[in-house]
XYZ file of C-alpha atoms in Angstrom:
691
model
C 10.524 -53.041 22.202
C 9.830 -51.910 25.783
C 6.423 -50.974 26.921
C 6.021 -47.365 28.106
C 4.908 -46.681 31.708
C 1.350 -45.241 32.078
C 1.313 -41.588 33.220
C 0.800 -40.893 36.918
C -2.044 -38.347 37.018
C -2.229 -38.201 40.816
C 1.364 -37.015 41.100
C 0.825 -34.481 38.311
C -2.149 -32.963 40.105
C -0.228 -32.775 43.370
C 2.718 -31.142 41.644
C 0.536 -28.452 39.960
C -0.954 -27.539 43.325
C 2.523 -27.226 44.827
C 3.654 -24.873 42.023
C 0.645 -22.670 42.513
C 1.201 -22.337 46.233
C 5.007 -22.060 45.988
C 6.192 -20.302 42.810
C 9.860 -20.765 43.792
C 9.686 -24.371 42.648
C 10.656 -24.971 39.054
C 11.039 -27.947 36.816
C 13.893 -28.355 34.449
C 14.032 -31.054 31.825
C 17.173 -32.960 31.041
C 18.923 -32.323 27.786
C 18.299 -35.895 26.864
C 14.797 -36.028 25.420
C 14.671 -39.804 25.663
C 15.404 -39.929 29.366
C 11.860 -39.142 30.365
C 13.027 -37.883 33.793
C 12.538 -34.510 35.330
C 15.043 -32.818 37.629
C 13.679 -30.805 40.523
C 15.458 -27.600 41.492
C 14.376 -25.704 44.586
C 15.356 -22.085 44.787
C 14.815 -19.811 47.734
C 15.832 -16.188 47.945
C 16.484 -16.515 51.712
C 18.780 -19.515 51.414
C 22.026 -17.479 51.454
C 20.915 -15.427 54.435
C 20.135 -18.628 56.351
C 23.592 -20.026 55.652
C 25.226 -16.775 56.758
C 23.087 -16.776 59.879
C 24.102 -20.356 60.664
C 27.746 -19.486 60.090
C 27.541 -16.506 62.434
C 25.799 -18.616 65.028
C 28.528 -21.271 64.718
C 31.256 -18.657 65.273
C 29.562 -17.351 68.403
C 29.059 -20.886 69.681
C 32.719 -21.655 69.053
C 33.823 -18.595 71.018
C 31.520 -19.539 73.893
C 32.890 -23.090 73.876
C 36.458 -21.768 73.964
C 35.631 -19.448 76.849
C 34.013 -22.363 78.682
C 37.081 -24.517 78.100
C 39.377 -21.777 79.367
C 37.201 -21.399 82.435
C 37.349 -25.136 83.088
C 41.134 -25.155 82.661
C 41.479 -22.195 85.010
C 39.273 -23.951 87.572
C 41.305 -27.147 87.238
C 44.564 -25.243 87.721
C 43.145 -23.527 90.773
C 41.980 -26.875 92.143
C 45.368 -28.496 91.516
C 47.159 -25.541 93.119
C 44.872 -25.691 96.143
C 45.398 -29.440 96.375
C 49.185 -29.103 96.222
C 49.149 -26.402 98.897
C 46.869 -28.527 101.076
C 49.117 -31.546 100.529
C 52.203 -29.565 101.520
C 50.466 -28.240 104.646
C 49.328 -31.736 105.573
C 52.801 -33.102 104.947
C 54.297 -30.389 107.124
C 51.816 -31.151 109.920
C 52.486 -34.872 109.717
C 56.252 -34.484 109.621
C 56.173 -32.075 112.560
C 53.493 -34.091 114.351
C 54.027 -34.327 118.105
C 52.452 -37.789 118.196
C 55.812 -39.502 118.245
C 58.214 -39.037 121.073
C 61.419 -37.145 120.555
C 64.239 -39.286 119.282
C 67.611 -37.603 119.126
C 69.200 -40.430 117.170
C 66.373 -40.396 114.615
C 66.658 -36.636 114.153
C 70.421 -36.922 113.710
C 70.021 -39.702 111.201
C 67.383 -37.699 109.335
C 69.694 -34.690 109.101
C 72.434 -36.907 107.672
C 70.057 -38.455 105.148
C 68.726 -35.010 104.161
C 72.265 -33.711 103.565
C 72.972 -36.839 101.515
C 69.845 -36.150 99.443
C 70.982 -32.587 98.678
C 74.394 -33.848 97.559
C 72.825 -36.516 95.361
C 70.514 -33.993 93.679
C 73.453 -31.670 92.945
C 75.455 -34.544 91.503
C 72.523 -35.587 89.328
C 72.229 -32.063 87.931
C 75.949 -32.045 87.174
C 75.765 -35.452 85.482
C 72.764 -34.419 83.377
C 74.683 -31.354 82.185
C 77.651 -33.538 81.274
C 75.388 -36.030 79.531
C 73.711 -33.449 77.294
C 77.104 -31.960 76.400
C 78.384 -35.376 75.387
C 81.147 -35.549 77.990
C 80.248 -39.136 78.872
C 81.590 -40.178 75.441
C 84.871 -38.242 75.683
C 85.346 -36.989 79.258
C 87.578 -33.929 79.556
C 90.941 -34.284 81.236
C 92.773 -31.739 83.367
C 96.116 -32.497 81.714
C 94.836 -32.399 78.124
C 96.194 -29.845 75.648
C 92.679 -28.711 74.694
C 91.432 -25.392 75.968
C 88.690 -26.105 78.510
C 85.850 -23.859 79.518
C 85.025 -23.146 83.154
C 82.282 -25.762 83.493
C 84.322 -28.295 81.543
C 87.341 -27.682 83.779
C 85.220 -28.128 86.903
C 83.866 -31.402 85.553
C 87.377 -32.605 84.713
C 88.550 -31.842 88.262
C 85.515 -33.636 89.650
C 86.390 -36.741 87.609
C 89.923 -36.704 88.977
C 88.802 -36.202 92.600
C 86.218 -38.975 92.548
C 88.621 -41.433 90.863
C 91.594 -40.780 93.152
C 90.103 -39.774 96.498
C 86.419 -40.768 96.787
C 86.089 -44.071 94.966
C 88.853 -46.039 96.832
C 87.406 -45.621 100.373
C 83.903 -46.253 99.042
C 85.125 -49.448 97.350
C 86.743 -50.573 100.611
C 83.510 -50.006 102.520
C 81.638 -51.837 99.759
C 83.958 -54.851 100.006
C 83.548 -54.925 103.803
C 79.748 -54.907 103.541
C 79.871 -57.614 100.859
C 81.941 -59.831 103.181
C 79.489 -59.269 106.049
C 76.610 -59.947 103.681
C 78.146 -63.261 102.601
C 78.847 -64.310 106.215
C 75.266 -63.595 107.182
C 74.034 -65.459 104.083
C 76.148 -68.501 105.031
C 74.559 -68.378 108.499
C 71.104 -68.430 106.904
C 72.055 -71.382 104.703
C 73.425 -73.337 107.683
C 70.214 -72.680 109.621
C 68.120 -73.910 106.698
C 70.250 -77.065 106.383
C 69.755 -77.675 110.093
C 66.000 -77.253 109.670
C 65.957 -79.696 106.738
C 67.907 -82.200 108.858
C 65.384 -81.856 111.691
C 62.515 -82.450 109.266
C 64.319 -85.369 107.605
C 65.214 -87.126 110.870
C 61.960 -86.029 112.537
C 63.806 -84.674 115.527
C 61.605 -83.162 118.197
C 61.625 -82.954 121.996
C 59.788 -85.842 123.623
C 58.174 -85.651 127.030
C 58.813 -88.366 129.595
C 55.095 -88.548 130.386
C 51.688 -87.441 129.168
C 48.598 -86.248 130.988
C 45.265 -87.834 130.248
C 42.009 -86.093 129.488
C 41.167 -85.977 133.197
C 43.144 -86.484 136.428
C 43.339 -90.103 137.623
C 41.190 -91.264 140.541
C 42.411 -92.726 143.825
C 40.913 -95.728 145.624
C 38.120 -93.601 147.121
C 37.094 -92.170 143.719
C 38.548 -88.712 144.257
C 40.778 -86.974 141.763
C 44.455 -87.678 142.343
C 46.132 -84.406 141.380
C 49.511 -85.032 142.996
C 51.075 -85.670 139.574
C 50.047 -82.158 138.515
C 52.670 -79.642 139.706
C 51.703 -76.241 141.027
C 51.664 -73.747 138.144
C 51.547 -69.960 138.373
C 50.118 -68.225 135.266
C 50.952 -64.536 134.764
C 49.250 -62.118 132.343
C 51.113 -58.780 132.307
C 49.153 -56.003 130.610
C 48.970 -52.226 130.321
C 45.890 -50.404 128.976
C 44.893 -53.480 126.982
C 41.276 -52.461 126.462
C 40.838 -54.503 123.275
C 42.300 -57.855 124.354
C 42.062 -58.230 128.146
C 38.834 -60.226 128.062
C 39.858 -62.917 125.599
C 43.346 -63.365 127.103
C 41.991 -63.834 130.640
C 39.320 -66.215 129.388
C 41.829 -68.318 127.403
C 43.979 -68.787 130.513
C 41.076 -69.463 132.873
C 39.741 -72.356 130.785
C 43.039 -74.266 130.913
C 42.519 -78.013 131.299
C 44.407 -78.177 134.582
C 43.170 -78.938 138.108
C 41.787 -75.743 139.628
C 43.551 -76.226 142.942
C 46.928 -76.673 141.204
C 46.871 -73.392 139.237
C 46.825 -69.712 140.182
C 46.329 -66.893 137.650
C 47.859 -63.472 138.256
C 46.514 -60.580 136.190
C 49.302 -58.001 136.428
C 47.739 -54.707 135.404
C 49.910 -51.640 134.821
C 47.077 -49.618 133.274
C 46.909 -45.908 134.038
C 43.383 -45.513 132.614
C 40.709 -45.834 135.305
C 38.025 -47.291 133.056
C 40.393 -50.011 131.806
C 41.313 -50.898 135.401
C 37.645 -51.271 136.309
C 36.944 -53.414 133.258
C 39.838 -55.787 133.978
C 38.935 -55.976 137.676
C 35.333 -56.847 136.790
C 36.543 -59.576 134.426
C 38.684 -61.063 137.192
C 35.714 -61.019 139.589
C 33.605 -62.794 137.001
C 36.075 -65.686 136.773
C 36.525 -65.774 140.530
C 32.790 -66.441 140.866
C 33.182 -69.277 138.376
C 35.628 -71.013 140.692
C 38.915 -70.027 139.081
C 41.788 -69.111 141.395
C 42.644 -65.746 139.883
C 44.041 -62.536 141.410
C 44.168 -58.937 140.232
C 47.332 -56.908 140.925
C 47.815 -53.266 140.027
C 50.940 -51.157 140.469
C 50.570 -47.488 141.205
C 54.003 -46.662 139.751
C 54.991 -48.365 136.500
C 58.748 -48.682 137.036
C 60.758 -51.041 134.877
C 57.886 -51.602 132.460
C 57.143 -55.316 131.973
C 60.259 -56.481 133.835
C 59.272 -54.438 136.878
C 55.737 -55.801 136.692
C 56.912 -59.433 136.620
C 59.516 -58.798 139.310
C 56.867 -57.323 141.605
C 54.573 -60.315 141.068
C 57.332 -62.849 141.768
C 58.042 -61.191 145.116
C 54.718 -62.359 146.587
C 54.994 -64.809 149.498
C 52.734 -67.452 147.956
C 54.987 -67.835 144.878
C 57.266 -70.179 146.850
C 54.476 -72.796 146.739
C 54.652 -72.996 142.929
C 57.163 -74.856 140.773
C 56.529 -73.375 137.327
C 55.343 -70.064 135.912
C 53.668 -69.627 132.511
C 53.704 -66.146 130.980
C 51.268 -64.799 128.382
C 51.131 -61.286 126.998
C 47.720 -59.646 126.868
C 46.977 -60.529 123.229
C 47.937 -64.234 123.530
C 45.337 -66.969 123.636
C 46.758 -70.386 124.597
C 44.793 -73.497 123.822
C 43.037 -75.326 126.680
C 45.698 -78.085 126.593
C 48.692 -75.711 126.682
C 49.878 -76.702 130.159
C 49.320 -80.403 129.493
C 51.596 -80.188 126.427
C 54.393 -78.149 128.017
C 54.709 -79.143 131.697
C 55.493 -82.859 130.991
C 58.797 -81.884 129.342
C 60.141 -80.801 132.738
C 59.618 -84.311 134.139
C 63.047 -85.942 134.443
C 64.869 -82.876 133.026
C 66.127 -81.188 136.152
C 68.408 -78.869 134.137
C 65.568 -77.646 131.905
C 64.641 -74.017 132.581
C 62.304 -73.008 129.748
C 59.778 -74.544 127.385
C 58.969 -72.093 124.583
C 56.061 -72.573 122.179
C 55.394 -71.153 118.739
C 53.291 -68.103 117.959
C 50.362 -68.420 115.567
C 48.766 -65.306 114.127
C 45.028 -64.787 113.807
C 45.434 -61.820 111.428
C 48.336 -62.909 109.221
C 46.197 -62.451 106.079
C 44.671 -59.120 107.133
C 46.793 -56.898 104.856
C 50.138 -56.794 103.071
C 52.004 -55.692 106.190
C 50.806 -58.657 108.258
C 51.623 -61.061 105.399
C 55.202 -59.787 105.267
C 55.538 -60.023 109.060
C 54.294 -63.603 108.940
C 57.104 -64.505 106.500
C 59.751 -63.055 108.780
C 58.422 -64.568 111.999
C 57.787 -67.978 110.425
C 61.492 -68.169 109.597
C 62.375 -67.015 113.117
C 60.311 -69.694 114.848
C 60.552 -72.675 112.525
C 64.208 -72.226 111.539
C 66.166 -70.093 114.023
C 64.547 -71.155 117.283
C 63.959 -74.775 116.311
C 67.541 -75.315 115.089
C 69.069 -73.557 118.111
C 66.781 -75.475 120.461
C 67.641 -78.895 118.992
C 71.391 -78.440 118.504
C 72.332 -75.849 121.173
C 69.539 -76.050 123.802
C 69.553 -72.246 123.777
C 67.613 -69.441 122.091
C 66.204 -66.084 123.078
C 63.055 -66.240 125.172
C 60.211 -64.558 123.295
C 58.750 -62.985 126.429
C 55.456 -64.852 126.213
C 53.856 -68.245 125.433
C 56.514 -70.018 127.500
C 56.823 -71.876 130.816
C 59.753 -71.229 133.199
C 61.013 -73.283 136.099
C 60.851 -70.802 138.987
C 64.052 -72.226 140.465
C 65.914 -71.329 137.251
C 64.592 -67.773 137.348
C 65.771 -67.366 140.923
C 69.143 -68.949 140.144
C 69.966 -66.452 137.348
C 68.858 -63.388 139.309
C 65.211 -63.070 138.275
C 63.752 -60.226 136.258
C 65.970 -57.167 135.874
C 64.865 -53.707 134.770
C 68.075 -52.738 132.978
C 66.860 -53.239 129.368
C 63.660 -53.188 127.331
C 64.239 -56.833 126.280
C 63.901 -58.412 129.708
C 63.014 -61.735 128.083
C 66.321 -61.962 126.204
C 68.179 -60.739 129.278
C 66.872 -63.473 131.567
C 67.441 -66.103 128.849
C 71.111 -65.154 128.409
C 71.725 -65.147 132.175
C 70.028 -68.539 132.584
C 72.123 -69.954 129.730
C 75.313 -68.697 131.366
C 74.232 -70.455 134.560
C 74.049 -73.785 132.723
C 70.280 -74.140 132.218
C 68.808 -75.632 129.032
C 65.864 -74.602 126.848
C 63.367 -76.571 124.730
C 61.363 -75.220 121.804
C 58.068 -76.891 120.802
C 57.188 -76.074 117.205
C 53.974 -78.124 117.252
C 52.440 -76.291 120.243
C 50.991 -72.985 119.035
C 49.635 -69.984 120.874
C 47.361 -67.529 119.090
C 48.285 -63.848 119.035
C 48.108 -60.708 116.900
C 50.448 -58.992 114.475
C 50.619 -55.176 114.335
C 48.372 -54.053 111.495
C 49.624 -50.477 111.147
C 53.103 -49.427 110.085
C 53.413 -47.042 113.024
C 52.827 -49.841 115.568
C 55.119 -52.222 113.696
C 57.889 -49.634 113.486
C 57.774 -48.960 117.243
C 57.831 -52.672 117.960
C 60.854 -53.227 115.705
C 62.673 -50.292 117.279
C 62.361 -51.894 120.719
C 63.282 -55.349 119.410
C 66.509 -54.039 117.832
C 67.620 -51.430 120.364
C 67.169 -53.710 123.387
C 69.631 -56.422 122.238
C 72.336 -53.791 121.803
C 71.707 -52.543 125.345
C 71.990 -56.116 126.593
C 75.132 -56.804 124.524
C 76.865 -53.821 126.073
C 75.813 -54.870 129.596
C 76.598 -58.595 129.467
C 79.662 -58.632 127.180
C 82.167 -59.122 130.002
C 79.799 -61.446 131.883
C 79.932 -63.831 128.932
C 83.733 -63.924 129.013
C 83.808 -64.438 132.793
C 81.178 -67.213 132.752
C 82.036 -70.902 133.160
C 80.300 -72.072 129.971
C 82.338 -73.667 127.181
C 84.246 -71.658 124.601
C 81.827 -72.780 121.874
C 78.877 -71.337 123.785
C 80.743 -68.077 124.337
C 81.523 -67.780 120.630
C 77.904 -68.565 119.765
C 76.625 -65.880 122.152
C 79.065 -63.139 121.157
C 79.449 -63.699 117.427
C 76.242 -65.372 116.228
C 73.577 -64.381 118.748
C 74.574 -60.742 119.219
C 77.031 -59.493 116.588
C 75.911 -61.271 113.437
C 72.131 -61.348 113.896
C 71.571 -58.206 115.957
C 74.335 -55.775 114.857
C 75.834 -56.807 111.514
C 72.515 -57.559 109.803
C 70.954 -54.069 110.212
C 74.335 -52.397 109.620
C 75.166 -53.940 106.253
C 71.576 -53.992 104.945
C 71.154 -50.257 105.526
C 74.683 -49.273 104.488
C 74.856 -51.493 101.434
C 71.449 -50.917 99.861
C 70.589 -47.401 101.058
C 73.971 -45.637 101.050
C 76.600 -47.499 99.030
C 74.394 -48.515 96.105
C 73.182 -44.952 95.343
C 76.739 -43.613 95.752
C 78.176 -46.107 93.267
C 75.858 -44.637 90.641
C 77.572 -41.247 91.033
C 81.021 -42.732 91.706
C 81.159 -45.431 89.013
C 84.817 -46.151 89.783
C 83.534 -47.990 92.898
C 81.505 -50.942 91.695
C 78.843 -53.022 93.390
C 78.436 -56.344 91.529
C 75.029 -57.282 90.190
C 75.025 -60.582 92.105
C 75.165 -58.625 95.372
C 72.235 -56.448 94.321
C 70.008 -59.095 92.811
C 70.979 -62.742 92.913
C 72.146 -63.350 96.497
C 69.267 -61.301 98.036
C 66.857 -63.233 95.831
C 68.211 -66.567 97.046
C 68.079 -65.417 100.667
C 64.478 -64.282 100.206
C 63.557 -67.706 98.838
C 65.139 -69.349 101.892
C 63.288 -66.955 104.203
C 59.958 -67.716 102.601
C 60.267 -71.529 102.621
C 58.739 -71.907 106.127
C 55.668 -70.025 104.826
C 55.201 -71.513 101.314
C 51.780 -69.910 100.837
C 53.527 -66.517 100.827
C 55.587 -67.154 97.679
C 53.595 -64.579 95.645
C 54.894 -61.925 98.056
C 58.583 -62.731 97.715
C 59.474 -59.514 95.854
C 57.530 -57.212 98.233
C 59.158 -59.065 101.136
C 62.671 -58.419 99.801
C 61.964 -54.736 99.154
C 60.165 -54.202 102.469
C 62.962 -55.811 104.492
C 65.427 -53.395 102.904
C 63.036 -50.559 103.725
C 62.856 -51.592 107.387
C 66.666 -51.536 107.565
C 66.619 -47.788 108.291
C 64.461 -48.341 111.399
C 66.557 -51.291 112.552
C 69.827 -49.432 111.927
C 68.601 -46.417 113.894
C 67.443 -48.681 116.746
C 70.764 -50.536 116.774
C 72.720 -47.269 116.990
C 70.505 -45.878 119.776
C 70.833 -49.080 121.814
C 74.575 -49.419 121.279
C 75.381 -45.837 122.290
C 72.724 -45.532 125.029
C 70.666 -42.839 123.362
C 67.362 -41.747 124.915
C 64.999 -43.687 122.665
C 66.682 -47.020 123.485
C 64.964 -47.072 126.914
C 61.548 -46.177 125.531
C 58.773 -48.769 125.811
C 55.595 -48.203 123.821
C 52.877 -50.841 124.098
C 52.095 -52.289 120.671
C 48.536 -51.445 119.633
C 46.212 -54.452 119.446
C 42.765 -54.827 117.939
C 41.504 -57.874 119.831
C 41.147 -60.181 116.854
C 40.286 -63.845 117.385
C 39.498 -66.630 115.002
C 35.888 -67.763 114.944
C 36.811 -71.374 115.716
C 38.704 -70.391 118.836
C 35.851 -68.227 120.093
C 33.424 -71.147 119.718
C 35.807 -73.487 121.543
C 36.340 -70.900 124.255
C 32.600 -70.507 124.755
C 32.181 -74.292 125.080
C 34.958 -74.481 127.647
C 33.438 -71.572 129.533
C 29.999 -73.228 129.607
C 31.553 -76.485 130.798
C 33.394 -74.639 133.549
C 30.198 -72.979 134.733
C 28.403 -76.337 134.947
C 31.217 -78.057 136.845
C 31.389 -75.265 139.416
C 27.576 -75.274 139.874
C 27.278 -71.555 139.218
C 24.547 -69.841 137.307
C 25.574 -67.562 134.437
C 23.502 -64.715 135.857
C 25.454 -64.764 139.103
C 28.764 -64.864 137.259
C 28.039 -61.598 135.491
C 27.635 -59.535 138.657
C 30.936 -57.762 138.119
C 29.732 -56.412 134.803
C 26.417 -55.372 136.339
C 28.231 -53.404 139.007
C 30.490 -51.831 136.443
C 27.544 -50.718 134.326
C 26.245 -48.667 137.251
C 29.452 -46.665 137.573
C 29.888 -43.430 135.688
C 33.305 -43.698 134.052
C 34.962 -40.620 132.651
C 36.552 -41.574 129.348
C 39.401 -39.745 127.762
C 38.661 -37.717 124.700
C 41.549 -38.795 122.533
C 42.481 -37.246 119.247
C 41.582 -39.205 116.147
C 44.515 -41.003 114.618
C 45.764 -39.991 111.244
C 48.278 -41.234 108.766
C 51.711 -39.696 109.100
C 54.618 -39.036 106.812
C 57.922 -40.612 107.758
C 60.796 -38.289 106.973
C 63.673 -40.731 106.801
C 61.816 -43.117 104.499
C 60.727 -40.294 102.184
C 64.225 -38.810 101.992
C 65.688 -42.228 101.182
C 62.977 -42.723 98.547
C 64.074 -39.565 96.722
C 67.741 -40.591 97.057
C 67.092 -43.991 95.493
C 64.888 -42.584 92.728
C 67.539 -39.949 91.947
C 70.182 -42.684 91.781
C 67.929 -44.705 89.470
C 67.868 -41.773 87.027
C 71.680 -41.673 87.144
C 71.889 -45.427 86.549
C 69.568 -45.021 83.560
C 72.097 -42.634 82.008
C 74.790 -45.295 82.458
C 72.545 -48.068 81.069
C 72.914 -50.240 84.191
C 69.855 -52.460 83.902
C 69.715 -54.456 87.149
C 70.853 -51.520 89.263
C 68.217 -49.277 87.651
C 65.322 -51.645 88.284
C 66.426 -52.369 91.845
C 66.827 -48.672 92.657
C 63.509 -47.829 91.003
C 61.427 -50.451 92.816
C 63.253 -49.958 96.102
C 62.680 -46.205 95.854
C 58.982 -46.747 95.164
C 58.784 -49.066 98.203
C 60.386 -46.411 100.407
C 57.906 -43.889 98.998
C 54.917 -46.122 99.786
C 56.142 -46.727 103.320
C 57.065 -43.070 103.849
C 53.553 -42.011 102.844
C 52.108 -44.587 105.289
C 50.317 -46.462 102.512
C 51.043 -49.947 103.869
C 49.097 -51.703 106.583
C 46.030 -50.430 108.405
C 44.825 -47.087 107.077
C 43.456 -44.464 109.444
C 41.863 -41.126 108.662
């Protein structure tokens, strides 16, 4: 038997007081008398009104929230509309920007691409209509007994026209481009095999002699510098505000007897402040004991070729045996001359010693990484193989040493093309001179970091060879070199690597591939689209193994650059106006920290050996600081839109939609990613960004 709980009197007293003060409280007992529990029920006469009031308040709040949401949506739509309008205005300003010079060939090519885009969009609309009507399962036929509607009859006629009249010529062009593609791929494979053979056999040019750390001494203890030939060093430049100082300094600290070297700073600048800066830098090194001269031309005729030609016409040049050439952004090591000049000893038929470029900013952004892949293959494979097996390659225009006698023998610098370096190399080769390439001697330089600068550089590099090919074609046939050298010059050096490569890459991947999506009767095999380009990209990237993560962007970007190279090739081949245009590639004056430290040490050593105080060597700068220089107020650079790249992006993306309807997997992915790459490049979203 359970024990009952004692009554709680305190709670009972509290409860009675609450009932007296609040009569709305009531107590109701349970029906079960044995439960012993009370149930509390609270009644309030205003409870219903409070609920109704809360409900009304909730309805008003809901309406206010809806109005607020509508206002936010309206504001967002207005903001989006304003943004789209602003984007279109900006795009129109960038497309019509006068920053770039007029290019008739580019405008013609853009009009062709734009017309092609309109046709592709119309065809896509037609194919979508046919797809949703189910005509891709059972296409209508003109000769069928079924009664056809107007649209169905038009579609049937279109099928007959494209099968009988459009697809056959397109397939023939496709087969031609595939053959050219395979020939060029075989050339790449042969070059790689040659490079592997050079690495395997450790083939490299060997000098007949070597220079020591310091010139030998004669019996009286004086330096015997007779074994050091007279070397002329030329630095051509034009408005090189960012790089003039480091390039002049790198040349002036060469480990070569002072009395056996003369430096020519060939300034074509048309900006007064830049001229004064370069002149002051030359005066500074003159006070340090360096034999250095400043030359400025009032009229910049012939661009770089005219500048070099003018410098070589000086009377004192006849006292020199060799000439080393460095562009304004190149920084040779202090031992550059000691590593290159010895190769001329005993090789009387040697005209040129070319060294490799090394890039201080190759990891700066994606654009410089992709350029490094391309140029690494050019130097380590193309130039090294041609130098070892043929003793000929195209002079790179800088970081090389020429025998002055060879330059005079082949006619010197000519102003007929924008690739004066390739021109003089071809003429020297036809005269029987030989070249040597040193892959282990490197000269620091810069890569263009913006797409605009890179595009202008590539235009000159691909239009100039076509100018030269047209000018020297008959000279090659009339020359006394062997038939093998003639075939190498005409077919490999010019046609295959300078004309066929940009032609088939642009035609095959930017024109034929999208067309085969709308003309399926003409087929482009998947191995041409995917497998062979992938293998070629792997071969291209082998000289720069650290760049393997960028193999896919490299493949897509090279196809994107084909439109620029194709346009340049056409303008150079047909002598259009832009083929003779020379735009100095923008530099930023980058140097590696290690090289700057080494340069400073060499500079300090030079000051001590010439017994000059640093304060006296800076007098040129002090004088310059006292001059009031009027600087140009240039417009701030801004990103631009590139019309041809954007139009091709929309063409490829449209073709990818068509390939998706046909369930062509590899073609769809290639077109999609290639179209996105064209879009990124067309919007100027690669490389250095400017506001």
